[in-house]
CSV table of C-alpha atoms in Angstrom, one decimal:
chain,number,residue,atom,x,y,z
A,22,UNK,CA,149.8,74.9,109.4
A,23,UNK,CA,147.6,72.7,111.6
A,24,UNK,CA,145.2,75.6,112.2
A,25,UNK,CA,144.8,76.1,108.5
A,26,UNK,CA,143.8,72.5,108.0
A,27,UNK,CA,141.0,72.7,110.6
A,28,UNK,CA,139.9,76.2,109.6
A,29,UNK,CA,137.3,75.0,107.0
A,30,UNK,CA,135.8,72.6,109.6
A,31,UNK,CA,135.7,75.4,112.2
A,32,UNK,CA,134.1,77.8,109.7
A,33,UNK,CA,131.5,75.1,108.8
A,34,UNK,CA,130.7,74.5,112.4
A,35,UNK,CA,130.3,78.3,113.0
A,36,UNK,CA,128.0,78.8,110.0
A,37,UNK,CA,125.8,75.7,110.6
A,38,UNK,CA,125.7,75.5,114.4
A,39,UNK,CA,126.9,78.7,116.1
A,40,UNK,CA,125.6,81.5,113.8
A,41,UNK,CA,121.9,80.6,114.0
A,42,UNK,CA,122.1,80.5,117.8
A,43,UNK,CA,123.8,83.9,117.9
A,44,UNK,CA,121.2,85.3,115.5
A,45,UNK,CA,118.4,83.9,117.7
A,46,UNK,CA,120.1,85.4,120.8
A,47,UNK,CA,120.3,88.8,119.0
A,48,UNK,CA,116.6,88.7,118.1
A,49,UNK,CA,115.7,87.7,121.7
A,50,UNK,CA,117.0,91.0,122.9
A,51,UNK,CA,114.2,92.9,121.0
A,52,UNK,CA,110.5,93.1,121.2
A,53,UNK,CA,109.8,91.7,117.7
A,54,UNK,CA,106.2,91.2,116.7
A,55,UNK,CA,105.3,90.7,113.1
A,56,UNK,CA,101.6,91.6,113.6
A,57,UNK,CA,102.6,95.0,114.9
A,58,UNK,CA,104.0,97.3,112.2
A,59,UNK,CA,105.8,99.4,114.8
A,60,UNK,CA,107.7,96.3,116.1
A,61,UNK,CA,108.1,94.2,113.0
A,62,UNK,CA,111.8,95.2,112.6
A,63,UNK,CA,114.7,95.8,114.9
A,64,UNK,CA,114.8,99.5,116.0
A,65,UNK,CA,117.7,100.8,118.1
A,66,UNK,CA,116.6,104.4,117.7
A,67,UNK,CA,113.4,106.5,117.4
A,68,UNK,CA,111.9,106.5,113.9
A,69,UNK,CA,109.1,108.4,112.4
A,70,UNK,CA,106.9,107.0,109.6
A,71,UNK,CA,106.6,110.1,107.4
A,72,UNK,CA,104.1,108.4,105.0
A,73,UNK,CA,101.8,107.7,107.9
A,74,UNK,CA,102.3,111.1,109.4
A,75,UNK,CA,101.6,113.0,106.3
A,76,UNK,CA,98.5,110.9,105.7
A,77,UNK,CA,97.3,111.8,109.2
A,78,UNK,CA,98.3,115.3,110.1
A,79,UNK,CA,96.6,117.3,107.3
A,80,UNK,CA,93.3,115.5,107.7
A,81,UNK,CA,93.4,115.8,111.5
A,82,UNK,CA,94.1,119.6,111.3
A,83,UNK,CA,91.5,120.0,108.6
A,84,UNK,CA,88.8,118.2,110.7
A,85,UNK,CA,89.7,120.3,113.7
A,86,UNK,CA,89.6,123.5,111.6
A,87,UNK,CA,86.1,122.7,110.4
A,88,UNK,CA,84.9,122.0,114.0
A,89,UNK,CA,86.3,125.4,115.1
A,90,UNK,CA,83.8,127.2,112.9
A,91,UNK,CA,80.8,125.5,114.5
A,92,UNK,CA,81.8,124.4,117.9
A,93,UNK,CA,81.3,126.1,121.2
A,94,UNK,CA,84.8,125.0,122.4
A,95,UNK,CA,86.6,127.1,119.8
A,96,UNK,CA,89.4,128.2,122.1
A,97,UNK,CA,90.3,124.6,123.2
A,98,UNK,CA,90.1,123.3,119.6
A,99,UNK,CA,92.3,126.2,118.4
A,100,UNK,CA,94.8,125.3,121.2
A,101,UNK,CA,95.0,121.7,119.9
A,102,UNK,CA,95.4,122.9,116.3
A,103,UNK,CA,98.3,125.2,117.4
A,104,UNK,CA,100.0,122.3,119.2
A,105,UNK,CA,99.8,120.2,116.0
A,106,UNK,CA,101.1,123.0,113.8
A,107,UNK,CA,104.0,123.8,116.1
A,108,UNK,CA,105.0,120.2,116.2
A,109,UNK,CA,104.8,120.0,112.4
A,110,UNK,CA,107.1,123.1,112.2
A,111,UNK,CA,109.7,121.3,114.4
A,112,UNK,CA,109.7,118.4,112.1
A,113,UNK,CA,110.0,120.5,108.9
A,114,UNK,CA,112.8,122.6,110.5
A,115,UNK,CA,114.8,119.6,111.8
A,116,UNK,CA,118.1,119.6,109.7
A,117,UNK,CA,118.3,115.8,109.6
A,118,UNK,CA,114.6,115.4,108.6
A,119,UNK,CA,113.9,118.4,106.4
A,120,UNK,CA,114.8,116.9,103.0
A,121,UNK,CA,113.2,113.6,103.5
A,122,UNK,CA,110.0,115.2,104.8
A,123,UNK,CA,109.8,117.3,101.7
A,124,UNK,CA,110.5,114.4,99.4
A,125,UNK,CA,107.8,112.2,100.9
A,126,UNK,CA,105.3,115.1,100.9
A,127,UNK,CA,106.0,115.9,97.2
A,128,UNK,CA,105.4,112.2,96.3
A,129,UNK,CA,102.1,112.1,98.2
A,130,UNK,CA,101.0,115.3,96.6
A,131,UNK,CA,101.6,113.8,93.2
A,132,UNK,CA,99.8,110.6,94.3
A,133,UNK,CA,103.0,108.5,94.0
A,134,UNK,CA,103.7,105.5,96.2
A,135,UNK,CA,106.2,105.9,99.0
A,136,UNK,CA,108.6,103.1,99.7
A,137,UNK,CA,109.2,101.9,103.3
A,138,UNK,CA,112.8,103.0,103.2
A,139,UNK,CA,111.9,106.5,102.0
A,140,UNK,CA,109.1,106.7,104.6
A,141,UNK,CA,111.0,105.8,107.7
A,142,UNK,CA,113.4,108.4,109.1
A,143,UNK,CA,115.5,108.5,112.3
A,144,UNK,CA,114.8,111.3,114.8
A,145,UNK,CA,116.7,112.2,117.9
A,146,UNK,CA,115.4,111.4,121.4
A,147,UNK,CA,114.4,115.0,122.3
A,148,UNK,CA,112.3,115.4,119.1
A,149,UNK,CA,110.7,112.0,119.7
A,150,UNK,CA,109.9,113.0,123.3
A,151,UNK,CA,108.3,116.2,122.1
A,152,UNK,CA,106.2,114.3,119.6
A,153,UNK,CA,105.1,111.8,122.3
A,154,UNK,CA,104.0,114.6,124.6
A,155,UNK,CA,102.2,116.4,121.9
A,156,UNK,CA,100.3,113.2,120.9
A,157,UNK,CA,99.3,112.5,124.5
A,158,UNK,CA,98.3,116.1,125.1
A,159,UNK,CA,96.0,116.5,122.0
A,160,UNK,CA,94.4,113.1,122.7
A,161,UNK,CA,93.6,114.1,126.3
A,162,UNK,CA,92.3,117.5,125.3
A,163,UNK,CA,90.2,116.2,122.4
A,164,UNK,CA,88.6,113.5,124.6
A,165,UNK,CA,87.8,116.2,127.2
A,166,UNK,CA,86.2,118.4,124.5
A,167,UNK,CA,84.1,115.5,123.2
A,168,UNK,CA,82.7,115.0,126.6
A,169,UNK,CA,81.7,118.6,127.0
A,170,UNK,CA,80.3,119.2,123.6
A,171,UNK,CA,79.1,117.2,120.6
A,172,UNK,CA,81.6,117.2,117.8
A,173,UNK,CA,80.2,116.7,114.3
A,174,UNK,CA,83.2,114.6,113.3
A,175,UNK,CA,84.0,113.1,116.7
A,176,UNK,CA,84.9,109.5,115.5
A,177,UNK,CA,87.1,110.8,112.7
A,178,UNK,CA,89.0,113.3,114.9
A,179,UNK,CA,89.5,110.9,117.8
A,180,UNK,CA,90.6,108.1,115.4
A,181,UNK,CA,93.1,110.4,113.7
A,182,UNK,CA,94.4,111.6,117.0
A,183,UNK,CA,94.9,108.0,118.2
A,184,UNK,CA,96.8,107.2,115.0
A,185,UNK,CA,98.9,110.4,115.4
A,186,UNK,CA,100.4,108.9,118.6
A,187,UNK,CA,101.6,105.8,116.7
A,188,UNK,CA,103.5,107.6,114.0
A,189,UNK,CA,106.8,107.6,116.0
A,190,UNK,CA,108.3,104.1,116.4
A,191,UNK,CA,110.0,103.5,119.8
A,192,UNK,CA,113.3,101.5,120.1
A,193,UNK,CA,112.3,97.9,120.7
A,194,UNK,CA,115.4,96.8,122.5
A,195,UNK,CA,114.4,95.1,125.7
A,196,UNK,CA,117.6,93.3,126.8
A,197,UNK,CA,117.0,90.2,128.8
A,198,UNK,CA,113.3,91.0,129.6
A,199,UNK,CA,112.1,88.1,127.5
A,200,UNK,CA,114.2,85.7,129.5
A,201,UNK,CA,113.0,87.2,132.8
A,202,UNK,CA,109.4,86.8,131.6
A,203,UNK,CA,109.9,83.2,130.5
A,204,UNK,CA,111.6,82.2,133.7
A,205,UNK,CA,108.7,83.5,135.7
A,206,UNK,CA,106.0,82.1,133.3
A,207,UNK,CA,104.2,79.0,134.7
A,208,UNK,CA,103.4,77.9,131.2
A,209,UNK,CA,107.1,77.7,130.3
A,210,UNK,CA,107.9,75.7,133.4
A,211,UNK,CA,105.0,73.3,132.7
A,212,UNK,CA,106.3,72.8,129.1
A,213,UNK,CA,109.8,72.2,130.6
A,214,UNK,CA,108.3,69.6,133.0
A,215,UNK,CA,106.4,67.9,130.1
A,216,UNK,CA,109.6,67.8,128.1
A,217,UNK,CA,111.6,66.3,131.0
A,218,UNK,CA,108.9,63.7,131.7
A,219,UNK,CA,108.8,62.7,128.0
A,220,UNK,CA,112.6,62.6,127.7
A,221,UNK,CA,113.3,60.6,130.8
A,222,UNK,CA,110.6,58.0,130.5
A,223,UNK,CA,111.0,57.5,126.7
A,224,UNK,CA,114.8,57.3,126.8
A,225,UNK,CA,114.8,54.8,129.7
A,226,UNK,CA,112.3,52.6,128.0
A,227,UNK,CA,114.0,52.8,124.7
A,228,UNK,CA,117.4,52.0,126.2
A,229,UNK,CA,116.1,48.9,128.1
A,230,UNK,CA,114.0,47.5,125.2
A,231,UNK,CA,116.7,48.5,122.7
A,232,UNK,CA,119.4,46.7,124.6
A,233,UNK,CA,117.3,43.6,124.9
A,234,UNK,CA,116.7,43.7,121.1
A,235,UNK,CA,120.4,44.3,120.4
A,236,UNK,CA,121.4,41.3,122.5
A,237,UNK,CA,118.8,39.2,120.7
A,238,UNK,CA,119.7,40.0,117.1
A,239,UNK,CA,123.5,39.9,117.9
A,240,UNK,CA,123.2,36.1,118.2
A,241,UNK,CA,123.4,33.9,115.1
A,242,UNK,CA,120.1,32.3,114.0
A,243,UNK,CA,118.3,31.6,110.8
A,244,UNK,CA,116.7,34.7,109.3
A,245,UNK,CA,118.8,37.1,111.4
A,246,UNK,CA,119.3,39.5,108.5
A,247,UNK,CA,115.5,39.7,107.8
A,248,UNK,CA,114.8,40.3,111.4
A,249,UNK,CA,117.3,43.1,111.6
A,250,UNK,CA,115.9,44.8,108.6
A,251,UNK,CA,112.3,44.4,109.9
A,252,UNK,CA,113.1,45.9,113.2
A,253,UNK,CA,114.3,49.1,111.5
A,254,UNK,CA,111.0,49.7,109.7
A,255,UNK,CA,109.4,51.9,112.5
A,256,UNK,CA,112.5,54.1,112.6
A,257,UNK,CA,112.5,54.5,108.8
A,258,UNK,CA,109.0,55.8,108.7
A,259,UNK,CA,108.9,59.7,108.7
A,260,UNK,CA,107.9,61.0,112.1
A,261,UNK,CA,104.9,63.0,110.8
A,262,UNK,CA,103.6,59.9,109.0
A,263,UNK,CA,104.2,57.8,112.1
A,264,UNK,CA,102.3,60.4,114.3
A,265,UNK,CA,99.3,60.4,111.9
A,266,UNK,CA,99.2,56.6,111.9
A,267,UNK,CA,99.2,56.5,115.7
A,268,UNK,CA,96.5,59.2,115.8
A,269,UNK,CA,94.2,56.9,113.9
A,270,UNK,CA,95.2,54.0,116.1
A,271,UNK,CA,94.4,56.0,119.2
A,272,UNK,CA,91.1,57.3,117.9
A,273,UNK,CA,88.4,57.1,120.6
A,274,UNK,CA,85.8,55.7,118.2
A,275,UNK,CA,87.6,53.3,115.8
A,276,UNK,CA,91.2,53.1,117.1
A,277,UNK,CA,92.5,49.5,117.3
A,278,UNK,CA,95.1,50.4,119.9
A,279,UNK,CA,92.6,52.5,121.9
A,280,UNK,CA,90.3,49.5,121.9
A,281,UNK,CA,93.1,47.1,123.0
A,282,UNK,CA,94.2,49.4,125.9
A,283,UNK,CA,90.6,49.7,127.0
A,284,UNK,CA,90.2,46.0,127.0
A,285,UNK,CA,93.3,45.3,129.1
A,286,UNK,CA,92.5,48.1,131.5
A,287,UNK,CA,95.2,50.6,130.7
A,288,UNK,CA,92.5,53.2,130.1
A,289,UNK,CA,88.9,53.4,131.4
A,290,UNK,CA,87.4,54.3,128.1
A,291,UNK,CA,88.7,54.4,124.5
A,292,UNK,CA,87.9,58.0,124.1
A,293,UNK,CA,89.9,59.0,127.2
A,294,UNK,CA,93.3,58.1,125.6
A,295,UNK,CA,93.9,61.4,123.9
A,296,UNK,CA,91.6,63.7,125.9
A,297,UNK,CA,93.1,63.3,129.4
A,298,UNK,CA,96.4,64.6,130.7
A,299,UNK,CA,97.9,61.2,131.6
A,300,UNK,CA,96.4,59.4,128.6
A,301,UNK,CA,97.8,61.9,126.1
A,302,UNK,CA,101.3,61.8,127.6
A,303,UNK,CA,101.2,58.0,127.7
A,304,UNK,CA,100.2,57.9,124.1
A,305,UNK,CA,103.0,60.2,123.0
A,306,UNK,CA,105.6,58.3,124.9
A,307,UNK,CA,104.3,54.9,123.6
A,308,UNK,CA,104.4,56.1,120.0
A,309,UNK,CA,107.9,57.5,120.4
A,310,UNK,CA,109.2,54.3,122.0
A,311,UNK,CA,107.7,52.2,119.2
A,312,UNK,CA,109.4,54.5,116.6
A,313,UNK,CA,112.8,55.2,118.1
A,314,UNK,CA,113.7,52.0,119.9
A,315,UNK,CA,115.1,50.5,116.7
A,316,UNK,CA,117.5,53.4,116.4
A,317,UNK,CA,118.7,52.7,120.0
A,318,UNK,CA,119.1,49.0,119.3
A,319,UNK,CA,121.0,49.7,116.1
A,320,UNK,CA,123.6,51.9,118.0
A,321,UNK,CA,123.9,49.3,120.8
A,322,UNK,CA,124.2,46.5,118.2
A,323,UNK,CA,127.2,48.2,116.6
A,324,UNK,CA,128.9,48.3,120.0
A,325,UNK,CA,128.1,44.7,120.7
A,326,UNK,CA,129.8,43.6,117.5
A,327,UNK,CA,133.0,45.2,118.6
A,328,UNK,CA,133.3,42.9,121.6
A,329,UNK,CA,135.5,39.8,120.8
A,330,UNK,CA,133.6,36.5,121.2
A,331,UNK,CA,136.8,35.0,122.8
A,332,UNK,CA,136.1,36.9,126.0
A,333,UNK,CA,132.8,35.2,126.4
A,334,UNK,CA,134.3,31.8,125.6
A,335,UNK,CA,137.0,32.4,128.3
A,336,UNK,CA,134.4,33.5,130.8
A,337,UNK,CA,132.3,30.4,130.1
A,338,UNK,CA,135.3,28.2,130.7
A,339,UNK,CA,135.9,29.9,134.0
A,340,UNK,CA,132.4,29.1,135.0
A,341,UNK,CA,130.7,32.5,134.6
A,342,UNK,CA,127.0,32.4,133.8
A,343,UNK,CA,125.2,34.5,131.2
A,344,UNK,CA,124.3,37.2,133.8
A,345,UNK,CA,127.9,37.4,135.1
A,346,UNK,CA,129.2,37.7,131.5
A,347,UNK,CA,126.7,40.4,130.8
A,348,UNK,CA,127.6,42.4,133.9
A,349,UNK,CA,131.4,41.8,133.7
A,350,UNK,CA,132.0,41.9,130.0
A,351,UNK,CA,129.1,43.3,128.0
A,352,UNK,CA,128.2,46.4,130.0
A,353,UNK,CA,131.8,47.6,130.6
A,354,UNK,CA,132.9,47.2,127.0
A,355,UNK,CA,129.6,48.6,125.8
A,356,UNK,CA,130.0,51.8,127.9
A,357,UNK,CA,131.1,54.0,125.0
A,358,UNK,CA,128.2,52.8,122.8
A,359,UNK,CA,125.7,53.3,125.6
A,360,UNK,CA,127.0,56.9,126.1
A,361,UNK,CA,126.6,57.7,122.5
A,362,UNK,CA,123.2,56.1,122.2
A,363,UNK,CA,121.9,57.8,125.4
A,364,UNK,CA,123.4,61.2,124.4
A,365,UNK,CA,121.9,61.1,120.9
A,366,UNK,CA,118.5,59.9,122.0
A,367,UNK,CA,118.3,62.3,125.0
A,368,UNK,CA,119.1,65.3,122.8
A,369,UNK,CA,116.6,64.1,120.2
A,370,UNK,CA,113.9,63.5,122.8
A,371,UNK,CA,114.4,66.8,124.5
A,372,UNK,CA,113.9,68.7,121.2
A,373,UNK,CA,110.9,66.6,120.2
A,374,UNK,CA,108.4,68.6,118.1
A,375,UNK,CA,106.8,66.9,115.1
A,376,UNK,CA,105.6,63.7,116.9
A,377,UNK,CA,103.8,65.6,119.7
A,378,UNK,CA,102.6,68.4,117.4
A,379,UNK,CA,100.9,66.1,114.9
A,380,UNK,CA,99.6,63.6,117.5
A,381,UNK,CA,98.2,66.0,120.2
A,382,UNK,CA,99.2,69.5,119.2
A,383,UNK,CA,100.4,70.0,122.8
A,384,UNK,CA,97.0,69.3,124.3
A,385,UNK,CA,94.8,68.6,126.0
A,386,UNK,CA,95.2,71.8,128.1
A,387,UNK,CA,98.9,72.0,127.3
A,388,UNK,CA,99.5,68.7,129.1
A,389,UNK,CA,101.8,67.4,126.3
A,390,UNK,CA,103.2,70.8,125.3
A,391,UNK,CA,107.0,70.6,125.1
A,392,UNK,CA,109.4,73.5,125.2
A,393,UNK,CA,109.9,73.2,121.4
A,394,UNK,CA,106.2,73.4,120.7
A,395,UNK,CA,105.8,76.4,123.0
A,396,UNK,CA,108.6,78.2,121.2
A,397,UNK,CA,106.9,77.4,117.8
A,398,UNK,CA,103.5,78.6,119.0
A,399,UNK,CA,105.0,81.8,120.5
A,400,UNK,CA,107.1,82.5,117.4
A,401,UNK,CA,104.8,81.6,114.6
A,402,UNK,CA,101.2,81.4,115.9
A,403,UNK,CA,101.6,84.6,118.0
A,404,UNK,CA,104.2,86.1,115.6
A,405,UNK,CA,106.2,87.1,118.7
A,406,UNK,CA,109.7,86.5,117.3
A,407,UNK,CA,111.5,88.2,120.2
A,408,UNK,CA,110.1,85.9,122.9
A,409,UNK,CA,110.1,82.9,120.6
A,410,UNK,CA,113.8,83.4,119.9
A,411,UNK,CA,114.4,83.6,123.7
A,412,UNK,CA,112.7,80.2,124.1
A,413,UNK,CA,114.8,78.7,121.3
A,414,UNK,CA,118.0,80.0,123.1
A,415,UNK,CA,116.7,78.4,126.3
A,416,UNK,CA,116.3,75.1,124.4
A,417,UNK,CA,119.9,75.4,123.1
A,418,UNK,CA,121.3,76.0,126.6
A,419,UNK,CA,119.4,73.0,128.0
A,420,UNK,CA,120.7,70.8,125.2
A,421,UNK,CA,124.3,72.1,125.8
A,422,UNK,CA,124.0,71.4,129.5
A,423,UNK,CA,122.7,67.9,128.8
A,424,UNK,CA,125.6,67.2,126.5
A,425,UNK,CA,128.1,68.3,129.1
A,426,UNK,CA,126.5,66.3,131.8
A,427,UNK,CA,126.7,63.1,129.7
A,428,UNK,CA,130.3,63.6,128.7
A,429,UNK,CA,131.3,64.6,132.2
A,430,UNK,CA,129.6,62.0,134.3
A,431,UNK,CA,129.0,59.0,132.1
A,432,UNK,CA,132.5,58.2,131.5
A,433,UNK,CA,134.7,58.9,128.5
A,434,UNK,CA,136.2,61.4,126.1
A,435,UNK,CA,134.4,60.4,122.9
A,436,UNK,CA,137.2,61.6,120.8
A,437,UNK,CA,140.1,60.1,122.6
A,438,UNK,CA,138.7,57.1,124.4
A,439,UNK,CA,139.7,58.7,127.7
A,440,UNK,CA,143.4,59.4,126.7
A,441,UNK,CA,144.9,62.3,128.5
A,442,UNK,CA,142.8,62.0,131.6
């Protein structure tokens, strides 16, 4: 009965969290490229595009036939034509392909449009290998002929011959090749280094500043409610809007913050803030700390308010100073809240995308390119969905490892407050 009660929750977790990761992992095993028609879908077997073939083969044979009448290389051209005709007979006589071949041919002869599902047909490995060898053979022979004699339709024949080779779609299953390529790719490791630098520095600064703010606004003073609400304003601003705002503030010509940093000596020149490696990374981290520190302080403030004030009163009576109270009472009792705050912020910072993408686009020279931005560029800018999916799986693995490290080494079972250990 207990399993039935949690079944809906488990199903929801699977649909929302697990299924997208499994789907990405599946796609990462294939060479999927949307800008390449032969690799735009998952292919586990050899396929032939009959529409493309029947719009190529007759014109190629016809062009070769007309060359035979006038060329001095009649025997060689006749040999190429025979190879093409023999291959066509194999396709027409193939039991699994015969009916579909004829149906597509009839539609084309009647000037009817052929759908993608009608056009694509599976062929066995031996037939695909024969077709590949034929394509390579005729291309080699036609290039050799064109060097020896002038063909009147040389460009047309060579172009059709090149297209003939691409009619058969190869299986695009590559296994773990994308992961192997990524793990040996210097750009991926640079992006990982940028991600770790951004994550560690920003989270440490946000924790220190956020804890100080939480301790401050936890005390009773006039206008405390207004101060608490005001502090949350940066966190409430959408990240993309915040990034655009900081981009104007960092502008090398008119940016107020760029001018301020230049005046106090943080940067040599205003224009260097976003165009140098160090300046760009500093700018991104500074903007993230400004925006996300309120979130950290809010989580820590919630933990501070669970600590009874009587503990501080008793410690004061015993002669403990403020620092001693902080070390002996606040930090130990705030441990769970610190764990939650650090866990959430570390995971959020490691997956950072929108702030960096809008502010620097990953530049200059990929100096602020994070692993999430690299995955986006590979998947959408390069339309390489296979490799992009592999990078997204790598991000998921890193996030999972970070979560386990936090829960393992920073102290407690979040669900049971350490019970059962």
